[in-house]
Amino acid sequence: MALLIITACSNSKEVPVEAKEELKNKNKLQLSMWLPEWQKSSAIEDTKNSRQGLEDIRVFGAYFNSNDQLLLTDNAIEMLSQTHKQFNDTHHVILTLINDYVTENAASVQKDSKLLHRLLQDSATRQKHIDNIIQIIDLYQINGIEIDYEKVTNEDIPNYVLFLEELYQQLSKKNVSLHVVLEPRFPFDVKLPNGPKYTVMAYNVHGYHSGPGAKATFTFLDELMKKIQKSNQNLAIAFATGGFEWVAQGQTIALTEIEAEQLLAKTKAVKQRDAGSSAVYFNFLDENNIRHEVWYADQETLEKWITHVQKKSYNEIVLWRAGGLSTETLNWIAEQHPNDPK
């Protein structure tokens, strides 16, 4: 009590300890963002409007064709071209590779484990895949590659780790950085090779696979941070923007932040904030008297999630994704960098 009274009565201009700590954390924060190729225009526009707060820009991305070769859509090629022209002088531009299998006259397979097994099963197949990656790097003058291979089976984990090590060694010779995305289910006690920069996904708690709820909760984040402490690497943490609309008849619809807020305004629903996640949620009945429930992340949600993990010194954050972000969120991202972009 005496200390509080002395502090209150002092004429000193010394910044309070709490404010110093907040400033310290802000200066440490490093934000990056993915740009999805299917929302090329709005993703690039969001990036332009928040570029001051961003470190890396990650173009999402490249898939695989029926010959197990990397495939870039016309949108992805154009996005790579645009990001190089607009951001390459101030930001590190990275191309993300995704193990989605895309073939003509057939439904695509997302996060294909069988594809990964074919690519990683022995040194010859791994080298063939690495050669394909280097071809893409040379063709599009890429200075950073990110591996977002999900649903890696336990059987393939050892070969996956070997692949990362072999790829890093060969990319280093070309001065190309390597980044790796890991799922929350990844066995973090597995020793990962030094050199690449790693990111863990901190979302998908609720989504297409579940009933209504936030993409991340504080309990989930606590459990995830406890798990990744087992890793031999320092990991960045990825958060998801936007949210979902759950319809009572079983339909689930993905929404960007702007789409969610437009729906909130249109339905004149009551905006509420969940204490366990800081996510926004609201309910409404449509013209057929069918109930809808919407959960999404706004600027305050993202700030609260990031502040939560910063308490454990996780200061490298990646946002999924640009495209459909509100002005408030874009302004907040832009404000996170104390100086001009690097």
Short mmCIF file of the C-alpha atoms (twelve columns), coordinates in Angstrom:
data_MODEL
# 
_entry.id   MODEL 
# 
loop_
_atom_site.group_PDB 
_atom_site.id 
_atom_site.type_symbol 
_atom_site.label_atom_id 
_atom_site.label_alt_id 
_atom_site.label_comp_id 
_atom_site.label_asym_id 
_atom_site.label_seq_id 
_atom_site.Cartn_x 
_atom_site.Cartn_y 
_atom_site.Cartn_z 
_atom_site.pdbx_PDB_model_num 
ATOM 1   C CA . MET A 1   0.000   0.000   0.000   1 
ATOM 2   C CA . ALA A 2   2.789   2.400   0.880   1 
ATOM 3   C CA . LEU A 3   4.438   1.728   -2.460  1 
ATOM 4   C CA . LEU A 4   1.196   2.503   -4.274  1 
ATOM 5   C CA . ILE A 5   0.770   5.792   -2.391  1 
ATOM 6   C CA . ILE A 6   4.360   6.877   -3.093  1 
ATOM 7   C CA . THR A 7   3.929   6.055   -6.777  1 
ATOM 8   C CA . ALA A 8   0.668   7.985   -7.013  1 
ATOM 9   C CA . CYS A 9   2.072   11.078  -5.303  1 
ATOM 10  C CA . SER A 10  5.379   11.155  -7.162  1 
ATOM 11  C CA . ASN A 11  6.015   13.735  -9.862  1 
ATOM 12  C CA . SER A 12  8.385   11.328  -11.610 1 
ATOM 13  C CA . LYS A 13  7.830   10.743  -15.319 1 
ATOM 14  C CA . GLU A 14  9.173   7.202   -15.059 1 
ATOM 15  C CA . VAL A 15  7.067   4.754   -17.137 1 
ATOM 16  C CA . PRO A 16  5.242   2.194   -14.929 1 
ATOM 17  C CA . VAL A 17  6.610   -1.345  -14.939 1 
ATOM 18  C CA . GLU A 18  3.449   -2.698  -16.584 1 
ATOM 19  C CA . ALA A 19  3.693   -0.212  -19.444 1 
ATOM 20  C CA . LYS A 20  7.378   -1.031  -19.924 1 
ATOM 21  C CA . GLU A 21  6.506   -4.726  -20.165 1 
ATOM 22  C CA . GLU A 22  3.766   -4.068  -22.724 1 
ATOM 23  C CA . LEU A 23  6.157   -1.987  -24.811 1 
ATOM 24  C CA . LYS A 24  8.827   -4.649  -24.529 1 
ATOM 25  C CA . ASN A 25  6.418   -7.326  -25.779 1 
ATOM 26  C CA . LYS A 26  5.189   -5.107  -28.600 1 
ATOM 27  C CA . ASN A 27  8.725   -4.529  -29.811 1 
ATOM 28  C CA . LYS A 28  9.355   -8.271  -29.801 1 
ATOM 29  C CA . LEU A 29  6.213   -9.130  -31.768 1 
ATOM 30  C CA . GLN A 30  6.858   -10.367 -35.310 1 
ATOM 31  C CA . LEU A 31  3.784   -10.780 -37.484 1 
ATOM 32  C CA . SER A 32  3.560   -12.629 -40.792 1 
ATOM 33  C CA . MET A 33  0.531   -13.488 -42.925 1 
ATOM 34  C CA . TRP A 34  -0.585  -16.011 -45.528 1 
ATOM 35  C CA . LEU A 35  -2.165  -14.838 -48.793 1 
ATOM 36  C CA . PRO A 36  -4.527  -17.462 -50.309 1 
ATOM 37  C CA . GLU A 37  -4.319  -17.701 -54.082 1 
ATOM 38  C CA . TRP A 38  -8.111  -18.079 -54.428 1 
ATOM 39  C CA . GLN A 39  -8.608  -14.592 -52.965 1 
ATOM 40  C CA . LYS A 40  -5.771  -12.945 -54.835 1 
ATOM 41  C CA . SER A 41  -7.068  -9.393  -55.145 1 
ATOM 42  C CA . SER A 42  -8.453  -8.921  -51.630 1 
ATOM 43  C CA . ALA A 43  -5.470  -10.711 -50.060 1 
ATOM 44  C CA . ILE A 44  -2.992  -8.406  -51.777 1 
ATOM 45  C CA . GLU A 45  -5.105  -5.377  -50.866 1 
ATOM 46  C CA . ASP A 46  -5.212  -6.432  -47.194 1 
ATOM 47  C CA . THR A 47  -1.449  -6.900  -47.253 1 
ATOM 48  C CA . LYS A 48  -0.896  -3.441  -48.746 1 
ATOM 49  C CA . ASN A 49  -3.057  -1.932  -45.993 1 
ATOM 50  C CA . SER A 50  -1.180  -3.690  -43.176 1 
ATOM 51  C CA . ARG A 51  2.323   -4.029  -44.613 1 
ATOM 52  C CA . GLN A 52  3.977   -1.857  -41.936 1 
ATOM 53  C CA . GLY A 53  3.258   -4.514  -39.323 1 
ATOM 54  C CA . LEU A 54  4.302   -7.558  -41.352 1 
ATOM 55  C CA . GLU A 55  7.626   -9.375  -41.543 1 
ATOM 56  C CA . ASP A 56  7.104   -12.350 -43.880 1 
ATOM 57  C CA . ILE A 57  4.504   -12.586 -46.653 1 
ATOM 58  C CA . ARG A 58  3.525   -16.159 -47.449 1 
ATOM 59  C CA . VAL A 59  1.912   -16.971 -50.787 1 
ATOM 60  C CA . PHE A 60  -0.449  -19.916 -50.365 1 
ATOM 61  C CA . GLY A 61  0.397   -21.706 -52.521 1 
ATOM 62  C CA . ALA A 62  1.456   -24.699 -54.620 1 
ATOM 63  C CA . TYR A 63  -0.357  -28.058 -54.882 1 
ATOM 64  C CA . PHE A 64  0.386   -31.373 -56.645 1 
ATOM 65  C CA . ASN A 65  -0.803  -32.808 -59.963 1 
ATOM 66  C CA . SER A 66  -1.463  -36.416 -61.016 1 
ATOM 67  C CA . ASN A 67  2.274   -36.932 -61.631 1 
ATOM 68  C CA . ASP A 68  3.148   -35.914 -58.054 1 
ATOM 69  C CA . GLN A 69  4.685   -32.733 -59.429 1 
ATOM 70  C CA . LEU A 70  4.158   -29.279 -57.959 1 
ATOM 71  C CA . LEU A 71  1.290   -27.332 -59.492 1 
ATOM 72  C CA . LEU A 72  0.751   -23.578 -59.313 1 
ATOM 73  C CA . THR A 73  -2.596  -22.174 -60.402 1 
ATOM 74  C CA . ASP A 74  -2.730  -19.083 -62.605 1 
ATOM 75  C CA . ASN A 75  -3.843  -17.132 -59.517 1 
ATOM 76  C CA . ALA A 76  -0.838  -18.349 -57.526 1 
ATOM 77  C CA . ILE A 77  1.563   -17.436 -60.330 1 
ATOM 78  C CA . GLU A 78  0.041   -13.976 -60.611 1 
ATOM 79  C CA . MET A 79  0.117   -13.537 -56.831 1 
ATOM 80  C CA . LEU A 80  3.803   -14.463 -56.720 1 
ATOM 81  C CA . SER A 81  4.464   -11.901 -59.426 1 
ATOM 82  C CA . GLN A 82  2.480   -9.190  -57.639 1 
ATOM 83  C CA . THR A 83  3.986   -9.839  -54.204 1 
ATOM 84  C CA . HIS A 84  7.502   -9.743  -55.645 1 
ATOM 85  C CA . LYS A 85  6.795   -6.428  -57.353 1 
ATOM 86  C CA . GLN A 86  5.071   -4.792  -54.399 1 
ATOM 87  C CA . PHE A 87  6.720   -6.277  -51.314 1 
ATOM 88  C CA . ASN A 88  10.015  -7.956  -52.159 1 
ATOM 89  C CA . ASP A 89  12.098  -4.860  -51.378 1 
ATOM 90  C CA . THR A 90  10.698  -4.578  -47.848 1 
ATOM 91  C CA . HIS A 91  9.508   -8.075  -46.899 1 
ATOM 92  C CA . HIS A 92  10.561  -11.697 -47.169 1 
ATOM 93  C CA . VAL A 93  8.215   -13.393 -49.685 1 
ATOM 94  C CA . ILE A 94  7.690   -17.136 -49.188 1 
ATOM 95  C CA . LEU A 95  5.854   -19.742 -51.299 1 
ATOM 96  C CA . THR A 96  3.900   -22.322 -49.296 1 
ATOM 97  C CA . LEU A 97  3.665   -25.907 -50.580 1 
ATOM 98  C CA . ILE A 98  0.545   -27.877 -49.597 1 
ATOM 99  C CA . ASN A 99  0.003   -31.631 -49.957 1 
ATOM 100 C CA . ASP A 100 -3.320  -31.251 -51.769 1 
ATOM 101 C CA . TYR A 101 -3.665  -33.606 -54.731 1 
ATOM 102 C CA . VAL A 102 -5.384  -31.946 -57.692 1 
ATOM 103 C CA . THR A 103 -6.323  -33.931 -60.809 1 
ATOM 104 C CA . GLU A 104 -8.543  -33.294 -63.817 1 
ATOM 105 C CA . ASN A 105 -12.056 -34.804 -63.827 1 
ATOM 106 C CA . ALA A 106 -11.770 -35.853 -60.186 1 
ATOM 107 C CA . ALA A 107 -12.283 -34.316 -56.777 1 
ATOM 108 C CA . SER A 108 -9.118  -32.964 -55.191 1 
ATOM 109 C CA . VAL A 109 -7.749  -34.698 -52.118 1 
ATOM 110 C CA . GLN A 110 -6.790  -32.311 -49.338 1 
ATOM 111 C CA . LYS A 111 -3.829  -33.110 -47.090 1 
ATOM 112 C CA . ASP A 112 -3.117  -36.394 -48.844 1 
ATOM 113 C CA . SER A 113 -1.116  -38.801 -46.669 1 
ATOM 114 C CA . LYS A 114 -0.649  -41.267 -49.540 1 
ATOM 115 C CA . LEU A 115 0.933   -38.546 -51.655 1 
ATOM 116 C CA . LEU A 116 3.391   -37.774 -48.849 1 
ATOM 117 C CA . HIS A 117 4.302   -41.440 -48.526 1 
ATOM 118 C CA . ARG A 118 5.150   -41.589 -52.247 1 
ATOM 119 C CA . LEU A 119 7.239   -38.413 -52.015 1 
ATOM 120 C CA . LEU A 120 9.136   -39.294 -48.844 1 
ATOM 121 C CA . GLN A 121 9.483   -43.089 -48.790 1 
ATOM 122 C CA . ASP A 122 13.187  -43.309 -49.704 1 
ATOM 123 C CA . SER A 123 16.191  -41.162 -50.587 1 
ATOM 124 C CA . ALA A 124 15.486  -41.376 -54.330 1 
ATOM 125 C CA . THR A 125 11.872  -40.161 -54.070 1 
ATOM 126 C CA . ARG A 126 12.869  -37.421 -51.627 1 
ATOM 127 C CA . GLN A 127 15.597  -36.187 -53.969 1 
ATOM 128 C CA . LYS A 128 13.171  -36.238 -56.894 1 
ATOM 129 C CA . HIS A 129 10.781  -34.075 -54.904 1 
ATOM 130 C CA . ILE A 130 13.577  -31.714 -53.829 1 
ATOM 131 C CA . ASP A 131 14.643  -31.357 -57.472 1 
ATOM 132 C CA . ASN A 132 11.057  -30.412 -58.327 1 
ATOM 133 C CA . ILE A 133 11.049  -27.771 -55.571 1 
ATOM 134 C CA . ILE A 134 14.315  -26.313 -56.869 1 
ATOM 135 C CA . GLN A 135 12.833  -26.167 -60.380 1 
ATOM 136 C CA . ILE A 136 9.968   -24.057 -59.029 1 
ATOM 137 C CA . ILE A 137 12.408  -21.821 -57.125 1 
ATOM 138 C CA . ASP A 138 14.479  -21.200 -60.253 1 
ATOM 139 C CA . LEU A 139 11.419  -20.667 -62.463 1 
ATOM 140 C CA . TYR A 140 9.751   -18.083 -60.217 1 
ATOM 141 C CA . GLN A 141 12.831  -16.601 -58.486 1 
ATOM 142 C CA . ILE A 142 11.591  -17.552 -55.011 1 
ATOM 143 C CA . ASN A 143 13.657  -16.652 -51.930 1 
ATOM 144 C CA . GLY A 144 11.702  -18.656 -49.351 1 
ATOM 145 C CA . ILE A 145 9.893   -22.018 -49.308 1 
ATOM 146 C CA . GLU A 146 7.399   -23.192 -46.695 1 
ATOM 147 C CA . ILE A 147 6.414   -26.845 -46.259 1 
ATOM 148 C CA . ASP A 148 2.806   -27.227 -45.083 1 
ATOM 149 C CA . TYR A 149 2.455   -31.007 -45.298 1 
ATOM 150 C CA . GLU A 150 -0.307  -32.206 -43.022 1 
ATOM 151 C CA . LYS A 151 -1.531  -35.620 -41.906 1 
ATOM 152 C CA . VAL A 152 1.961   -37.091 -42.011 1 
ATOM 153 C CA . THR A 153 1.548   -40.660 -40.760 1 
ATOM 154 C CA . ASN A 154 3.595   -41.994 -37.855 1 
ATOM 155 C CA . GLU A 155 5.213   -44.373 -40.326 1 
ATOM 156 C CA . ASP A 156 6.411   -41.465 -42.476 1 
ATOM 157 C CA . ILE A 157 7.597   -39.143 -39.671 1 
ATOM 158 C CA . PRO A 158 11.256  -40.349 -39.780 1 
ATOM 159 C CA . ASN A 159 11.436  -39.863 -43.558 1 
ATOM 160 C CA . TYR A 160 9.667   -36.519 -43.258 1 
ATOM 161 C CA . VAL A 161 12.374  -35.325 -40.849 1 
ATOM 162 C CA . LEU A 162 15.080  -36.580 -43.217 1 
ATOM 163 C CA . PHE A 163 13.369  -34.732 -46.061 1 
ATOM 164 C CA . LEU A 164 13.404  -31.455 -44.110 1 
ATOM 165 C CA . GLU A 165 17.101  -31.865 -43.344 1 
ATOM 166 C CA . GLU A 166 17.998  -32.736 -46.935 1 
ATOM 167 C CA . LEU A 167 15.864  -29.923 -48.335 1 
ATOM 168 C CA . TYR A 168 17.354  -27.367 -45.947 1 
ATOM 169 C CA . GLN A 169 20.899  -28.342 -46.911 1 
ATOM 170 C CA . GLN A 170 20.179  -27.919 -50.613 1 
ATOM 171 C CA . LEU A 171 18.176  -24.699 -50.245 1 
ATOM 172 C CA . SER A 172 20.937  -23.174 -48.130 1 
ATOM 173 C CA . LYS A 173 23.304  -23.478 -51.082 1 
ATOM 174 C CA . LYS A 174 20.885  -21.292 -53.051 1 
ATOM 175 C CA . ASN A 175 20.362  -18.833 -50.167 1 
ATOM 176 C CA . VAL A 176 16.669  -19.803 -49.998 1 
ATOM 177 C CA . SER A 177 15.073  -19.950 -46.546 1 
ATOM 178 C CA . LEU A 178 13.040  -22.945 -45.382 1 
ATOM 179 C CA . HIS A 179 9.921   -22.698 -43.231 1 
ATOM 180 C CA . VAL A 180 7.809   -25.570 -41.912 1 
ATOM 181 C CA . VAL A 181 4.206   -25.683 -40.643 1 
ATOM 182 C CA . LEU A 182 3.329   -28.306 -38.034 1 
ATOM 183 C CA . GLU A 183 -0.102  -29.460 -36.898 1 
ATOM 184 C CA . PRO A 184 -1.063  -29.415 -33.202 1 
ATOM 185 C CA . ARG A 185 -1.112  -33.229 -33.337 1 
ATOM 186 C CA . PHE A 186 2.558   -33.446 -34.407 1 
ATOM 187 C CA . PRO A 187 4.776   -35.483 -32.018 1 
ATOM 188 C CA . PHE A 188 6.861   -32.595 -30.679 1 
ATOM 189 C CA . ASP A 189 9.300   -34.874 -28.898 1 
ATOM 190 C CA . VAL A 190 10.632  -35.835 -32.350 1 
ATOM 191 C CA . LYS A 191 13.957  -34.101 -32.955 1 
ATOM 192 C CA . LEU A 192 13.640  -31.651 -35.830 1 
ATOM 193 C CA . PRO A 193 16.624  -30.510 -37.928 1 
ATOM 194 C CA . ASN A 194 18.202  -27.168 -37.106 1 
ATOM 195 C CA . GLY A 195 18.024  -24.431 -39.709 1 
ATOM 196 C CA . PRO A 196 14.390  -24.252 -40.845 1 
ATOM 197 C CA . LYS A 197 11.935  -21.950 -39.060 1 
ATOM 198 C CA . TYR A 198 8.934   -23.786 -37.629 1 
ATOM 199 C CA . THR A 199 5.325   -22.696 -37.086 1 
ATOM 200 C CA . VAL A 200 2.601   -24.589 -35.218 1 
ATOM 201 C CA . MET A 201 -1.062  -24.165 -36.139 1 
ATOM 202 C CA . ALA A 202 -3.120  -22.902 -33.179 1 
ATOM 203 C CA . TYR A 203 -6.598  -23.259 -34.630 1 
ATOM 204 C CA . ASN A 204 -9.276  -25.669 -35.899 1 
ATOM 205 C CA . VAL A 205 -10.636 -26.357 -32.417 1 
ATOM 206 C CA . HIS A 206 -14.047 -25.782 -34.007 1 
ATOM 207 C CA . GLY A 207 -14.865 -25.842 -37.708 1 
ATOM 208 C CA . TYR A 208 -16.366 -28.091 -40.355 1 
ATOM 209 C CA . HIS A 209 -15.687 -31.118 -38.161 1 
ATOM 210 C CA . SER A 210 -17.542 -29.887 -35.062 1 
ATOM 211 C CA . GLY A 211 -20.388 -27.936 -33.623 1 
ATOM 212 C CA . PRO A 212 -20.264 -24.176 -32.991 1 
ATOM 213 C CA . GLY A 213 -17.357 -22.589 -31.186 1 
ATOM 214 C CA . ALA A 214 -14.172 -20.569 -31.498 1 
ATOM 215 C CA . LYS A 215 -11.246 -21.539 -33.725 1 
ATOM 216 C CA . ALA A 216 -9.020  -21.371 -30.630 1 
ATOM 217 C CA . THR A 217 -9.660  -21.216 -26.894 1 
ATOM 218 C CA . PHE A 218 -7.338  -20.174 -24.094 1 
ATOM 219 C CA . THR A 219 -7.454  -23.714 -22.675 1 
ATOM 220 C CA . PHE A 220 -6.419  -25.113 -26.061 1 
ATOM 221 C CA . LEU A 221 -3.568  -22.583 -26.275 1 
ATOM 222 C CA . ASP A 222 -2.339  -23.538 -22.801 1 
ATOM 223 C CA . GLU A 223 -2.358  -27.228 -23.741 1 
ATOM 224 C CA . LEU A 224 -0.608  -26.528 -27.040 1 
ATOM 225 C CA . MET A 225 2.140   -24.428 -25.430 1 
ATOM 226 C CA . LYS A 226 2.726   -27.218 -22.939 1 
ATOM 227 C CA . LYS A 227 3.069   -29.742 -25.792 1 
ATOM 228 C CA . ILE A 228 5.456   -27.675 -27.904 1 
ATOM 229 C CA . GLN A 229 7.786   -27.156 -24.965 1 
ATOM 230 C CA . LYS A 230 8.956   -30.693 -25.764 1 
ATOM 231 C CA . SER A 231 10.300  -29.559 -29.140 1 
ATOM 232 C CA . ASN A 232 14.007  -28.966 -29.701 1 
ATOM 233 C CA . GLN A 233 13.050  -25.930 -31.813 1 
ATOM 234 C CA . ASN A 234 11.581  -22.487 -31.122 1 
ATOM 235 C CA . LEU A 235 8.196   -22.370 -32.789 1 
ATOM 236 C CA . ALA A 236 6.118   -19.513 -34.154 1 
ATOM 237 C CA . ILE A 237 2.378   -19.764 -33.502 1 
ATOM 238 C CA . ALA A 238 -0.269  -19.402 -36.218 1 
ATOM 239 C CA . PHE A 239 -3.746  -18.006 -35.526 1 
ATOM 240 C CA . ALA A 240 -6.770  -18.029 -37.823 1 
ATOM 241 C CA . THR A 241 -8.874  -15.021 -38.700 1 
ATOM 242 C CA . GLY A 242 -12.558 -15.191 -39.660 1 
ATOM 243 C CA . GLY A 243 -14.862 -17.953 -38.506 1 
ATOM 244 C CA . PHE A 244 -17.861 -20.134 -39.330 1 
ATOM 245 C CA . GLU A 245 -21.629 -20.062 -39.544 1 
ATOM 246 C CA . TRP A 246 -23.387 -23.184 -38.276 1 
ATOM 247 C CA . VAL A 247 -26.919 -23.805 -39.573 1 
ATOM 248 C CA . ALA A 248 -29.269 -25.941 -37.463 1 
ATOM 249 C CA . GLN A 249 -29.844 -28.365 -40.342 1 
ATOM 250 C CA . GLY A 250 -26.170 -29.357 -40.332 1 
ATOM 251 C CA . GLN A 251 -24.584 -26.983 -42.850 1 
ATOM 252 C CA . THR A 252 -21.327 -25.204 -41.937 1 
ATOM 253 C CA . ILE A 253 -20.140 -22.147 -43.882 1 
ATOM 254 C CA . ALA A 254 -16.716 -20.502 -43.648 1 
ATOM 255 C CA . LEU A 255 -16.803 -16.720 -43.202 1 
ATOM 256 C CA . THR A 256 -14.193 -14.007 -43.380 1 
ATOM 257 C CA . GLU A 257 -14.235 -11.364 -40.667 1 
ATOM 258 C CA . ILE A 258 -15.962 -8.879  -42.989 1 
ATOM 259 C CA . GLU A 259 -18.590 -11.448 -44.038 1 
ATOM 260 C CA . ALA A 260 -19.332 -12.262 -40.398 1 
ATOM 261 C CA . GLU A 261 -19.698 -8.601  -39.465 1 
ATOM 262 C CA . GLN A 262 -21.921 -7.923  -42.485 1 
ATOM 263 C CA . LEU A 263 -24.150 -10.812 -41.406 1 
ATOM 264 C CA . LEU A 264 -24.222 -9.425  -37.866 1 
ATOM 265 C CA . ALA A 265 -25.353 -6.037  -39.146 1 
ATOM 266 C CA . LYS A 266 -27.900 -7.519  -41.581 1 
ATOM 267 C CA . THR A 267 -29.575 -9.746  -38.976 1 
ATOM 268 C CA . LYS A 268 -29.337 -7.138  -36.182 1 
ATOM 269 C CA . ALA A 269 -28.312 -9.958  -33.852 1 
ATOM 270 C CA . VAL A 270 -26.808 -9.361  -30.428 1 
ATOM 271 C CA . LYS A 271 -22.998 -9.383  -30.552 1 
ATOM 272 C CA . GLN A 272 -21.480 -11.349 -27.678 1 
ATOM 273 C CA . ARG A 273 -17.919 -12.211 -26.677 1 
ATOM 274 C CA . ASP A 274 -16.931 -15.590 -25.260 1 
ATOM 275 C CA . ALA A 275 -14.832 -15.414 -22.080 1 
ATOM 276 C CA . GLY A 276 -13.017 -18.688 -22.832 1 
ATOM 277 C CA . SER A 277 -11.691 -17.554 -26.210 1 
ATOM 278 C CA . SER A 278 -12.443 -13.831 -26.649 1 
ATOM 279 C CA . ALA A 279 -14.146 -14.820 -29.930 1 
ATOM 280 C CA . VAL A 280 -17.303 -13.040 -31.067 1 
ATOM 281 C CA . TYR A 281 -20.508 -15.046 -31.438 1 
ATOM 282 C CA . PHE A 282 -24.149 -14.362 -32.247 1 
ATOM 283 C CA . ASN A 283 -27.365 -16.221 -33.122 1 
ATOM 284 C CA . PHE A 284 -30.292 -15.478 -35.386 1 
ATOM 285 C CA . LEU A 285 -33.338 -17.109 -37.006 1 
ATOM 286 C CA . ASP A 286 -33.688 -16.866 -40.791 1 
ATOM 287 C CA . GLU A 287 -36.902 -16.332 -42.747 1 
ATOM 288 C CA . ASN A 288 -37.646 -20.077 -42.480 1 
ATOM 289 C CA . ASN A 289 -37.260 -19.953 -38.703 1 
ATOM 290 C CA . ILE A 290 -34.002 -21.954 -38.906 1 
ATOM 291 C CA . ARG A 291 -31.410 -21.147 -36.264 1 
ATOM 292 C CA . HIS A 292 -27.928 -19.973 -37.254 1 
ATOM 293 C CA . GLU A 293 -24.932 -19.601 -34.930 1 
ATOM 294 C CA . VAL A 294 -21.832 -17.634 -35.949 1 
ATOM 295 C CA . TRP A 295 -18.410 -17.541 -34.279 1 
ATOM 296 C CA . TYR A 296 -15.507 -15.465 -35.557 1 
ATOM 297 C CA . ALA A 297 -12.304 -13.672 -34.582 1 
ATOM 298 C CA . ASP A 298 -12.115 -9.891  -34.752 1 
ATOM 299 C CA . GLN A 299 -9.249  -7.545  -33.945 1 
ATOM 300 C CA . GLU A 300 -9.807  -7.882  -30.193 1 
ATOM 301 C CA . THR A 301 -9.822  -11.688 -30.429 1 
ATOM 302 C CA . LEU A 302 -6.503  -11.766 -32.280 1 
ATOM 303 C CA . GLU A 303 -4.961  -9.323  -29.831 1 
ATOM 304 C CA . LYS A 304 -6.102  -11.381 -26.831 1 
ATOM 305 C CA . TRP A 305 -4.812  -14.650 -28.341 1 
ATOM 306 C CA . ILE A 306 -1.440  -13.097 -29.130 1 
ATOM 307 C CA . THR A 307 -1.154  -11.471 -25.709 1 
ATOM 308 C CA . HIS A 308 -1.940  -14.850 -24.122 1 
ATOM 309 C CA . VAL A 309 0.933   -16.665 -25.847 1 
ATOM 310 C CA . GLN A 310 3.311   -13.722 -25.432 1 
ATOM 311 C CA . LYS A 311 3.110   -14.326 -21.683 1 
ATOM 312 C CA . LYS A 312 5.075   -17.507 -22.439 1 
ATOM 313 C CA . SER A 313 7.471   -15.594 -24.733 1 
ATOM 314 C CA . TYR A 314 5.948   -16.723 -28.034 1 
ATOM 315 C CA . ASN A 315 6.427   -13.533 -30.024 1 
ATOM 316 C CA . GLU A 316 6.527   -14.841 -33.601 1 
ATOM 317 C CA . ILE A 317 2.987   -14.991 -34.957 1 
ATOM 318 C CA . VAL A 318 1.598   -15.991 -38.364 1 
ATOM 319 C CA . LEU A 319 -1.969  -15.090 -39.369 1 
ATOM 320 C CA . TRP A 320 -4.191  -17.267 -41.509 1 
ATOM 321 C CA . ARG A 321 -5.139  -15.286 -43.540 1 
ATOM 322 C CA . ALA A 322 -5.303  -12.087 -45.636 1 
ATOM 323 C CA . GLY A 323 -8.509  -11.404 -47.571 1 
ATOM 324 C CA . GLY A 324 -11.691 -10.226 -45.875 1 
ATOM 325 C CA . LEU A 325 -10.105 -8.535  -42.872 1 
ATOM 326 C CA . SER A 326 -11.811 -5.516  -41.308 1 
ATOM 327 C CA . THR A 327 -10.313 -2.035  -41.311 1 
ATOM 328 C CA . GLU A 328 -9.870  -2.302  -37.522 1 
ATOM 329 C CA . THR A 329 -7.876  -5.527  -37.852 1 
ATOM 330 C CA . LEU A 330 -5.734  -4.194  -40.703 1 
ATOM 331 C CA . ASN A 331 -4.965  -1.011  -38.791 1 
ATOM 332 C CA . TRP A 332 -4.058  -3.038  -35.710 1 
ATOM 333 C CA . ILE A 333 -1.684  -5.251  -37.712 1 
ATOM 334 C CA . ALA A 334 -0.047  -2.189  -39.274 1 
ATOM 335 C CA . GLU A 335 0.529   -0.651  -35.851 1 
ATOM 336 C CA . GLN A 336 2.458   -3.655  -34.510 1 
ATOM 337 C CA . HIS A 337 5.744   -2.714  -36.148 1 
ATOM 338 C CA . PRO A 338 7.365   0.247   -34.356 1 
ATOM 339 C CA . ASN A 339 9.293   1.294   -37.456 1 
ATOM 340 C CA . ASP A 340 8.993   0.958   -41.201 1 
ATOM 341 C CA . PRO A 341 9.060   -2.624  -42.582 1 
ATOM 342 C CA . LYS A 342 12.498  -4.238  -42.421 1 
# 
